[in-house]
Short mmCIF file of C-alpha atoms in Angstrom, two decimals:
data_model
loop_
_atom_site.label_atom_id
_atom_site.label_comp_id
_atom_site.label_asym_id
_atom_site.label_seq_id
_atom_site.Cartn_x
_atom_site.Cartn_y
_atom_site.Cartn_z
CA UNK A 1 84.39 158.54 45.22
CA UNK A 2 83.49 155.18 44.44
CA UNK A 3 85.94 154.77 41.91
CA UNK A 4 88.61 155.49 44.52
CA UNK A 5 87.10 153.30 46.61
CA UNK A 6 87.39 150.65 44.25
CA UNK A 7 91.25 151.25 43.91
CA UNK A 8 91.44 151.30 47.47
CA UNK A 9 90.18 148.25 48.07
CA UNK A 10 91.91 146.66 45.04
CA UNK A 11 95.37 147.86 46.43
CA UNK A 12 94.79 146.04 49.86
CA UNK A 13 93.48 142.77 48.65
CA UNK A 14 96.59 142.87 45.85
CA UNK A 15 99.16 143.60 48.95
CA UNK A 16 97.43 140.74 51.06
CA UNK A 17 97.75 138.68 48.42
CA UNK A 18 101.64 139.37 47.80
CA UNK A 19 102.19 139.29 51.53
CA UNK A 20 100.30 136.15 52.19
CA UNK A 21 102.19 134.82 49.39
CA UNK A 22 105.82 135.94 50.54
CA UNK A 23 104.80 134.53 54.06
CA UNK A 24 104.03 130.79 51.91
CA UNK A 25 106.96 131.06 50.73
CA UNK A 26 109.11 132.63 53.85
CA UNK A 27 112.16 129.79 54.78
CA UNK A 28 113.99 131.69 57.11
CA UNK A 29 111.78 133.26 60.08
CA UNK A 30 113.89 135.69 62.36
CA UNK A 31 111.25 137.13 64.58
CA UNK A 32 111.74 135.13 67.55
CA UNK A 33 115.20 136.63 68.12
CA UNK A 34 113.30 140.38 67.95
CA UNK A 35 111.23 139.45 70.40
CA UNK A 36 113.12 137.60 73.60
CA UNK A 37 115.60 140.62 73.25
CA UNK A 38 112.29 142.69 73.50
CA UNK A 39 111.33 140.68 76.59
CA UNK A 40 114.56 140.27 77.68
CA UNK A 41 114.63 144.51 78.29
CA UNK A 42 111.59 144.46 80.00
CA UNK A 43 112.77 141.75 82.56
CA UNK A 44 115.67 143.73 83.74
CA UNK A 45 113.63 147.14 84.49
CA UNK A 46 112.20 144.99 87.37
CA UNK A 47 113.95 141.83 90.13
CA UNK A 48 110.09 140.92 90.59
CA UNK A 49 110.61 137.20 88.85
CA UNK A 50 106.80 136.80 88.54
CA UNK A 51 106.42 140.15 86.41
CA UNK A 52 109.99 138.51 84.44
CA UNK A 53 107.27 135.60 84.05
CA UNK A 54 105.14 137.77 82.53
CA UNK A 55 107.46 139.50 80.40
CA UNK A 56 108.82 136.16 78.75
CA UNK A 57 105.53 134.33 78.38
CA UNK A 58 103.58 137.46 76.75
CA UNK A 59 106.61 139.57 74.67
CA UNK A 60 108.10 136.13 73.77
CA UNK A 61 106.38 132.62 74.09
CA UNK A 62 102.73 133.51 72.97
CA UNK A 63 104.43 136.00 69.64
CA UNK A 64 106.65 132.82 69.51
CA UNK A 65 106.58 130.84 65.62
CA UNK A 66 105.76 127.42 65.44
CA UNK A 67 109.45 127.16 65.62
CA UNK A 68 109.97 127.80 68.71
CA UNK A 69 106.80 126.51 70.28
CA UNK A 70 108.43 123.12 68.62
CA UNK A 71 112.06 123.84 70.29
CA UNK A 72 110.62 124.57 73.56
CA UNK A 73 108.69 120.62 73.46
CA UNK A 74 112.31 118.72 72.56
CA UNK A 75 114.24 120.72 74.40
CA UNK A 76 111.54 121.44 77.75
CA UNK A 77 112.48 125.24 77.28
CA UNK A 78 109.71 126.91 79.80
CA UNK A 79 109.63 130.51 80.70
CA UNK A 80 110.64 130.01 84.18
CA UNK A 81 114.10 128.61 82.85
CA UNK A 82 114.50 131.71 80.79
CA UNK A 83 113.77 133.81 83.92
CA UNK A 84 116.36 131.76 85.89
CA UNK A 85 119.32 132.43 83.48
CA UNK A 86 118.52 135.53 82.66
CA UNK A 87 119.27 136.48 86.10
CA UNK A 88 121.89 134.28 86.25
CA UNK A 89 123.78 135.45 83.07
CA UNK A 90 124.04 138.84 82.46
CA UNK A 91 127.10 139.06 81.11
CA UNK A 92 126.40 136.09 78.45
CA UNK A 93 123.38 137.48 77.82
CA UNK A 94 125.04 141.26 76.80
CA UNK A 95 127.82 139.64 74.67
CA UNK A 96 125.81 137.38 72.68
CA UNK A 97 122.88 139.97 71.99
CA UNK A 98 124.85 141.41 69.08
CA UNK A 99 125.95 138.42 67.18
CA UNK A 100 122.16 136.57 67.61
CA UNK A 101 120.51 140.30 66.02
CA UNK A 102 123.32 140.11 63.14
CA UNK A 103 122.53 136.55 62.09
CA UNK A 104 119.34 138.09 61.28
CA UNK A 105 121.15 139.55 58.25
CA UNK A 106 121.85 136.18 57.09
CA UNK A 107 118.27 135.17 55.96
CA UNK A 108 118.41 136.06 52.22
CA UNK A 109 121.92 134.31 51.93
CA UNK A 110 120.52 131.13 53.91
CA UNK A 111 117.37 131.33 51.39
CA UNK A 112 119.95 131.27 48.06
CA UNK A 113 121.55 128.24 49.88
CA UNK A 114 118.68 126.71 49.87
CA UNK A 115 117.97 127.33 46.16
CA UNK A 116 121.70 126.04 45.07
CA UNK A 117 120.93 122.73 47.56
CA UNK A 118 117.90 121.79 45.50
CA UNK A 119 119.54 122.61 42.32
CA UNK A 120 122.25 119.66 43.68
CA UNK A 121 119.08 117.35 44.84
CA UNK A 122 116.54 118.45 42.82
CA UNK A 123 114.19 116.03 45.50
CA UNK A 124 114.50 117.84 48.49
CA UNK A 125 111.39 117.90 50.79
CA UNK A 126 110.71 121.26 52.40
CA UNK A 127 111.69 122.49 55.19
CA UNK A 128 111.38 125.85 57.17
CA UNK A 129 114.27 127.47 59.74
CA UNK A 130 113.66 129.18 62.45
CA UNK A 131 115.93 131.54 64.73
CA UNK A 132 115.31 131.69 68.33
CA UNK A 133 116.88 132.13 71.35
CA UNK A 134 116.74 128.75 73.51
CA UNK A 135 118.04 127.90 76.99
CA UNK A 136 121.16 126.71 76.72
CA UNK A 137 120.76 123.34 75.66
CA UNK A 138 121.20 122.80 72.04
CA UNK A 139 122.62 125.21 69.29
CA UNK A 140 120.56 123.30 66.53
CA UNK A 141 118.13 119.91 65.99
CA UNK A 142 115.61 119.35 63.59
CA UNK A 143 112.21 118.19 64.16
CA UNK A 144 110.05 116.85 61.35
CA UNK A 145 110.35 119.50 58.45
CA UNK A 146 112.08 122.16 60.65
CA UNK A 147 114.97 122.97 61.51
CA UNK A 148 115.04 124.86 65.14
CA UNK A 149 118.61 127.25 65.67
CA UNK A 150 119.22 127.89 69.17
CA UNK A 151 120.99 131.51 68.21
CA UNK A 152 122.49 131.96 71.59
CA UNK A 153 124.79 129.01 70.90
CA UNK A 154 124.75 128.87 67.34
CA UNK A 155 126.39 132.36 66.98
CA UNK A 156 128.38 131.94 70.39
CA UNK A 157 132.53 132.89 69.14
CA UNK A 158 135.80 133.17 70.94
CA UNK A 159 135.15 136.46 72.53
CA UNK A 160 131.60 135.77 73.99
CA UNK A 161 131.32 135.67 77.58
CA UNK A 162 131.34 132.89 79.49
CA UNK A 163 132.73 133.71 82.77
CA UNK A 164 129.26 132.69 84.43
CA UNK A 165 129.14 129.21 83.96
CA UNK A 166 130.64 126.66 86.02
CA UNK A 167 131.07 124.13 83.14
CA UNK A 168 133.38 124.08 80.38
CA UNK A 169 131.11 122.69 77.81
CA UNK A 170 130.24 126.27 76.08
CA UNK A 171 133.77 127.51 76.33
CA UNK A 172 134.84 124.35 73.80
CA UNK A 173 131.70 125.01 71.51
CA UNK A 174 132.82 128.71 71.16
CA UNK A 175 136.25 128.06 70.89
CA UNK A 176 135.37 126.41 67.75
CA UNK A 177 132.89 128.78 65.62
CA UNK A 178 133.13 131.35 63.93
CA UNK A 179 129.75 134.18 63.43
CA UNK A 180 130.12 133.49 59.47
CA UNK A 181 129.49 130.08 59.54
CA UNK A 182 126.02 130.50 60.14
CA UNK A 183 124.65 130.17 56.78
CA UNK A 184 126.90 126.67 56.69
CA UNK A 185 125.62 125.56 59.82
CA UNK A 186 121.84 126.02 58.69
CA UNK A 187 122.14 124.06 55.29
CA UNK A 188 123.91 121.42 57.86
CA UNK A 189 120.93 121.22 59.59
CA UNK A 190 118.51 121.79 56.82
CA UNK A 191 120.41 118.48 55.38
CA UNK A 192 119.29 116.87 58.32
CA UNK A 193 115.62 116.93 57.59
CA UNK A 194 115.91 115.02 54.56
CA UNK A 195 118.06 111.90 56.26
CA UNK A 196 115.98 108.91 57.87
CA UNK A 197 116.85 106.03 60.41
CA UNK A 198 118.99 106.59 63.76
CA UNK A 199 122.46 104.63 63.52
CA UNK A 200 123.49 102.09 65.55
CA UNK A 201 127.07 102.66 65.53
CA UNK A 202 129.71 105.18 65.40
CA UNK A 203 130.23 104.80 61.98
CA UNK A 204 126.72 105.69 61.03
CA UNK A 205 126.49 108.40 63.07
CA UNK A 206 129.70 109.67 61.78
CA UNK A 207 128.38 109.39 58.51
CA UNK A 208 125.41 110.97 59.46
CA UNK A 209 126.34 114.20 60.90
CA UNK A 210 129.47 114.31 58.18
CA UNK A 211 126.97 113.66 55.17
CA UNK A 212 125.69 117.06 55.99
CA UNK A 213 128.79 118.84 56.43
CA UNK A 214 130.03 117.48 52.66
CA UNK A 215 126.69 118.18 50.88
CA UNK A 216 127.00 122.21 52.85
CA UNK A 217 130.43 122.23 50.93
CA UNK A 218 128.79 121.36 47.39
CA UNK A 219 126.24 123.79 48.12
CA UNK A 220 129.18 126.75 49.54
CA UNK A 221 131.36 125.85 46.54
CA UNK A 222 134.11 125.91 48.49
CA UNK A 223 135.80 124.05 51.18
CA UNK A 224 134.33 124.28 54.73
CA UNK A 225 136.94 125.55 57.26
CA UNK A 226 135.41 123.85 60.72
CA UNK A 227 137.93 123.71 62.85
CA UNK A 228 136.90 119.70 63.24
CA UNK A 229 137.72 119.95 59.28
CA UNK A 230 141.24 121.66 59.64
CA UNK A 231 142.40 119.92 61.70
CA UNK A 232 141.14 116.36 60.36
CA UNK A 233 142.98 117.28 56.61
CA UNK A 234 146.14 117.86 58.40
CA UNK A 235 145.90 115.05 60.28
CA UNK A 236 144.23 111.96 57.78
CA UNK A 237 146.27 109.00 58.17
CA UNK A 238 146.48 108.93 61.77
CA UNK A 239 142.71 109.83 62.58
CA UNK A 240 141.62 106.90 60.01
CA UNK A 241 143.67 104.12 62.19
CA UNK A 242 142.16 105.46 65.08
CA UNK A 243 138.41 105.58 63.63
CA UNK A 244 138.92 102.41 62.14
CA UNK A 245 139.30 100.39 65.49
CA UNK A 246 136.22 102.42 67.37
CA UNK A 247 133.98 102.23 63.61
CA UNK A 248 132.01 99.24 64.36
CA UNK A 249 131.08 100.19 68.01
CA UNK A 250 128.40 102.48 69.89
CA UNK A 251 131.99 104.33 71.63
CA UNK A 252 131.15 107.78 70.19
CA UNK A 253 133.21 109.95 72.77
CA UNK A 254 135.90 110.57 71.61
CA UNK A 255 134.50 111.65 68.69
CA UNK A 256 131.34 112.99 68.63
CA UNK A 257 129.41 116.16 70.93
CA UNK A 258 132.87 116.18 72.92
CA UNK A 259 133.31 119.86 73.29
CA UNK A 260 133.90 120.14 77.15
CA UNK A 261 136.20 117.12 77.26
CA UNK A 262 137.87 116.61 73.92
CA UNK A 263 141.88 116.06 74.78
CA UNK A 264 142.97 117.76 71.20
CA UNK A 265 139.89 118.16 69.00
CA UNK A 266 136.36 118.15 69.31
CA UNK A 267 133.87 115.96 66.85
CA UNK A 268 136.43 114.66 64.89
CA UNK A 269 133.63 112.19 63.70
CA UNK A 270 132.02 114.66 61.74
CA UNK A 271 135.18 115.43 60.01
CA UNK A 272 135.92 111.08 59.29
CA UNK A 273 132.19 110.96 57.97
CA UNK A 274 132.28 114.08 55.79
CA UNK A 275 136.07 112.36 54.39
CA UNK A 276 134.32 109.43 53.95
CA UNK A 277 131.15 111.02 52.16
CA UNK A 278 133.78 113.26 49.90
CA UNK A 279 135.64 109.76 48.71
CA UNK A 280 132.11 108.07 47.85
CA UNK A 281 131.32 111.23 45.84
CA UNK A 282 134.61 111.21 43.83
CA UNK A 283 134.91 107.62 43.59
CA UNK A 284 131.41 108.07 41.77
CA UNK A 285 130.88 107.84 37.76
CA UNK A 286 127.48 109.74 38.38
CA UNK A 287 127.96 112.73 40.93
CA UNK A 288 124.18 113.69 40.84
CA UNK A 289 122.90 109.82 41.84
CA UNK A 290 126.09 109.88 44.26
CA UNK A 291 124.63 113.04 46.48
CA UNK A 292 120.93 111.16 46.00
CA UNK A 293 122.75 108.09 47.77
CA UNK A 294 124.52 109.99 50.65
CA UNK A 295 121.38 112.35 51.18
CA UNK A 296 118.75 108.99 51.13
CA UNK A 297 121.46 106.54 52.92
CA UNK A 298 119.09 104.66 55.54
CA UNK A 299 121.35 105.12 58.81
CA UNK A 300 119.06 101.89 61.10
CA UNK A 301 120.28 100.15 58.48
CA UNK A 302 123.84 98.52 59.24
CA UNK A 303 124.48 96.86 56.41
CA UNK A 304 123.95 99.60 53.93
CA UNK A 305 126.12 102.06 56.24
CA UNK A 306 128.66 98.92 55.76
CA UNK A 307 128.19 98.68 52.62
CA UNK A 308 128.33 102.97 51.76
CA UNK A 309 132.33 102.79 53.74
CA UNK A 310 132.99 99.78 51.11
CA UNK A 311 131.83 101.62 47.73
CA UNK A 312 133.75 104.63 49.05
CA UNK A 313 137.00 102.92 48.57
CA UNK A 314 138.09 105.24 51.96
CA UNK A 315 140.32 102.07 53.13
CA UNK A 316 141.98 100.44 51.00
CA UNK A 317 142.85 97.24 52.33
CA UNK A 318 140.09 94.85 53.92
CA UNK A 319 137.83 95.31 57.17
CA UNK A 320 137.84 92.61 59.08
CA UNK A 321 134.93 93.89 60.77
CA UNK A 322 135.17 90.70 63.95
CA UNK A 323 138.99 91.82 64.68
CA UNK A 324 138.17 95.48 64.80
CA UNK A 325 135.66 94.39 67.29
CA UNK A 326 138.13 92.13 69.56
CA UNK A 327 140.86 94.24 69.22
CA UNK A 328 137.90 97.50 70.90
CA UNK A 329 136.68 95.11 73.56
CA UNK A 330 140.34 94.31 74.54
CA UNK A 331 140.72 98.06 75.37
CA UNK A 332 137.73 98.69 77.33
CA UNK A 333 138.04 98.21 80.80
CA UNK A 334 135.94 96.38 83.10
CA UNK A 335 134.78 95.72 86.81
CA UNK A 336 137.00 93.50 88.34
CA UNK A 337 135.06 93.31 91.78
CA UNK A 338 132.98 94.85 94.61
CA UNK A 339 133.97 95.58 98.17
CA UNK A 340 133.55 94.89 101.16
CA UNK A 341 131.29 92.21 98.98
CA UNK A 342 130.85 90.56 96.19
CA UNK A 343 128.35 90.20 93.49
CA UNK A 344 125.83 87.75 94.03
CA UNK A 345 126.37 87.82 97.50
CA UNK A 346 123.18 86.46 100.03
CA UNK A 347 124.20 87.58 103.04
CA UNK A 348 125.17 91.34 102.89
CA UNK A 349 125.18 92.86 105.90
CA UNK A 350 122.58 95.89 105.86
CA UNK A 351 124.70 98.54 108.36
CA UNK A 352 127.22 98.45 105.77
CA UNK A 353 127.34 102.30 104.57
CA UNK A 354 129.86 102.25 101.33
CA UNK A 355 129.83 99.60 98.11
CA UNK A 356 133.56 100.62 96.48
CA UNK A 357 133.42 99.58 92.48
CA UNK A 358 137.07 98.47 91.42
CA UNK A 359 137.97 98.77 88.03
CA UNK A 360 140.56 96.94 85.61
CA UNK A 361 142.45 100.09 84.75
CA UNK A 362 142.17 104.29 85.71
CA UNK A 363 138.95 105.63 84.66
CA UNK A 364 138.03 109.06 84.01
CA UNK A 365 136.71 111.14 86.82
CA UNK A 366 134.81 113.67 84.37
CA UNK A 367 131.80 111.59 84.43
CA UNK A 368 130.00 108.18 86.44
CA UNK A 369 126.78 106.38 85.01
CA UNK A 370 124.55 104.21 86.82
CA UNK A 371 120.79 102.52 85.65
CA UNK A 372 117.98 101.34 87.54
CA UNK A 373 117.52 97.65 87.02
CA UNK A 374 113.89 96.93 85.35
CA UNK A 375 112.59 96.45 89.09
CA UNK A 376 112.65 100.22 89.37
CA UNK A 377 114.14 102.45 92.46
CA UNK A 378 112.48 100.05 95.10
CA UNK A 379 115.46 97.98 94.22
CA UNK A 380 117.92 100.17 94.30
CA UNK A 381 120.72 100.81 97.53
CA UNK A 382 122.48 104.18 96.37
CA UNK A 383 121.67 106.79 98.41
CA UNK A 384 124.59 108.98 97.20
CA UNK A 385 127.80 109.29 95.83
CA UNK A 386 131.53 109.22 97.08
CA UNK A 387 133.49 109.71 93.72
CA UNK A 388 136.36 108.59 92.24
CA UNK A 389 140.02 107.37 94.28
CA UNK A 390 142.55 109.76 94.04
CA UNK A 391 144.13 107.36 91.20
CA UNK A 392 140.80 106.41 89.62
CA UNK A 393 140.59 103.53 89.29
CA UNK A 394 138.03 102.51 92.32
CA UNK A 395 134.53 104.21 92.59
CA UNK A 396 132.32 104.29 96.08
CA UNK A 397 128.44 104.32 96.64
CA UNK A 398 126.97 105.82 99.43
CA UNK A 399 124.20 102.81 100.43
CA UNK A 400 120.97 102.97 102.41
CA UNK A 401 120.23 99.22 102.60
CA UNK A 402 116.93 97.47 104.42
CA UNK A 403 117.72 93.51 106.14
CA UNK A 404 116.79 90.87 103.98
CA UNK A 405 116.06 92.97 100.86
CA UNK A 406 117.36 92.48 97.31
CA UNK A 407 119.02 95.14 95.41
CA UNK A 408 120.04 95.50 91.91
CA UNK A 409 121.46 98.39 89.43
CA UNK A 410 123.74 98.48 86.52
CA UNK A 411 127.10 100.47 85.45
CA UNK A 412 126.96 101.56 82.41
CA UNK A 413 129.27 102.51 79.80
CA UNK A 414 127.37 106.15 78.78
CA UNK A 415 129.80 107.98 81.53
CA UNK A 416 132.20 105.32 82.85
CA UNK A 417 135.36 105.49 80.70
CA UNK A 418 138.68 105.02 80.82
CA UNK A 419 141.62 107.82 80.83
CA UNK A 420 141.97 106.91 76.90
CA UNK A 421 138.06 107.42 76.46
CA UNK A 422 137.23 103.90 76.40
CA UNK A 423 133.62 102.63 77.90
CA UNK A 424 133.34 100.54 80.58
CA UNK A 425 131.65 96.78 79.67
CA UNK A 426 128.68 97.12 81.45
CA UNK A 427 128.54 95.60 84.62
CA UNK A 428 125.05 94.14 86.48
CA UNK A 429 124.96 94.28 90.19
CA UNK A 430 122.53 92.03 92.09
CA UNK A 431 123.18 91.48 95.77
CA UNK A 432 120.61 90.47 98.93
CA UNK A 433 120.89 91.53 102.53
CA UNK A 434 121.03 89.03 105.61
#
């Protein structure tokens, strides 16, 4: 009896042992996905939103991994916004359940990926993945040394629903992927977590999200077939002209995270800075120290981004880096005055109800951005919003003004662009009342 005992007791601790060992180990963790669609069932036996509170905060967010306690921080997921589109969406919801429980499969694969990527750079810190299901507001991001898939965008494909929303910005995401490219899109991200420094151009950034797509192709052995990618071979010569003129300059949009507005293409960028990373690589004597130097490039650091584009012999002629830089400003368009007054002006009169913007050229009416000044919202006349002219290219304020009382704000160029995708030069407003 006590010799059974004995094996008994031996068997468990040697299975705790392998198991806590395996879970040391464990890169991949699928078990949030299990359990929202296990919450997700119990919220639709019942319309009672405070037992759907329940449902989500006790069969999902307290099971949840550190994964997605860490998603739900950066991306302010809270159970009551799960509630809210769960209601909202049920069709989403039902045509995205299967592809989000079949990326499960994909673990093993993503863990061999991960294998052949240190094999390629044998100094790669580690970093775990985890699968959840988010709200709607970012397919992927990384956050120290893990990397956090939102699975109801990140396996979202041409025939998922997506009748129920009023934006577009999910229809161009899905138009775009594919349900196998989620072991691709993981070591993308998983790249991610070994970069450092935030760019300050488009270039860098560019490089930054295209770095990852190259290194995913060493690691797949074959070449990626993004749509972004496709359509970037095909079209080389003329996208490189393009880039070249927008390179040096924080104007990402019409090339990067451009999915709902894109005219041909979306994130074309990631396809210039993965052609960009691929000449580097086979301009280089020593392949290994040449995907050490695109993994390690320091992207706050202009000069060695600069400097990467050079050693990559991707243009062949000179950059005059100050031309490039004219010739973008001469495209951007610009504020060419206020009415019924102008800037600067001492002696506005406070009944007046409208401030129209007028711009140099037609601007885009997808999109209008407007800052505080450092004074704060004290400061600040807008008390709404009359849109765009019919030909875009003048912009009215609704105003709520006080007599003698100074008001400032700023256009900015986030939102404010031109039909061609241009940014408005900032513009700083600063008027007083009579």
């Amino acid at each position: 009896m006590m010799q059974r005992l004995f094996v008994m007791v031996f068997v468990f601790l040697t299975l705790s042992y392998i198991a806590v060992g395996q879970n040391k180990n464990q890169k991949v963790f699928t078990s949030d996905i299990d359990n929202f669609w296990s919450a997700y069932d119990s919220c639709r036996t019942t319309t009672d939103s405070l037992q759907q509170l329940h449902y989500i905060q006790t069969l999902y967010i307290d099971k949840g991994t550190e994964g997605l306690k860490a998603f739900m921080k950066v991306r302010d997921y809270s159970a009551e916004r799960w509630v809210s589109l769960i209601r909202q969406l049920p069709r989403f919801w039902n045509s995205i359940r299967p592809n989000t429980l079949a990326a499960k499969s994909k673990a093993k694969e993503i863990e061999s990926s991960i294998q052949k990527l240190k094999k390629l750079y044998p100094e790669l810190k580690e970093a775990k993945m985890y699968f959840t299901i988010g709200g709607l507001r970012s397919g992927g991001t990384t956050t120290d040394d893990m990397v956090l898939i939102g699975a109801e965008i990140a396996t979202g494909d041409p025939s998922t629903d997506v009748s129920e929303f009023s934006s577009k910005w999910l229809e161009g995401v899905f138009k775009n992927q594919k349900t196998n490219n989620i072991v691709s899109l993981n070591i993308h991200e998983y790249v991610h977590t070994q970069q450092k420094g935030e760019p300050e151009n488009l270039l860098g950034q560019s490089l930054k999200e295209g770095a990852c797509d190259f290194i995913t192709e060493l690691v797949m052995g074959k070449p990626l077939q993004n749509n972004y990618i496709v359509y970037g071979r095909e079209h080389r010569n003329e996208l490189k002209e393009q880039f070249k003129l927008d390179m040096f300059t924080s104007a990402s949009g019409n090339w990067l995270y451009n999915g709902s507005n894109a005219k041909v293409m979306a994130d074309l960028g990631y396809f210039m800075g993965y052609d960009i990373c691929k000449s580097y690589y086979t301009h280089s004597n020593d392949k290994k120290q040449a995907i050490k130097s695109i993994i390690e490039l320091n992207y706050a650091d202009t000069a060695a981004v600069e400097s990467f584009l050079a050693k990559s012999k991707y243009y062949t002629e000179p950059i005059n880096k100050q031309e490039l830089v004219q010739r973008f400003k001469a495209k951007q368009p610009f504020v060419v005055r206020l009415e019924p007054f102008s800037n600067g002006d001492t002696l506005v009169d406070a009944k007046i109800k409208e401030l129209k913007i007028v711009f140099s050229i037609p601007m885009s009416k997808q999109g209008y951005s407007i800052n505080l000044s450092e004074r704060g919202r004290e400061y600040a006349p807008m008390a709404g919003v009359g849109g765009f002219s019919e030909d875009g290219t003048c912009f009215t304020l609704i105003l709520d003004m006080k007599p003698d009382h100074e008001y400032e704000f700023i256009i900015t160029d986030k939102s404010f662009k031109s039909t061609e995708g241009y940014p408005l030069r900032p513009y700083e407003v600063k008027f007083k009342t009579k």
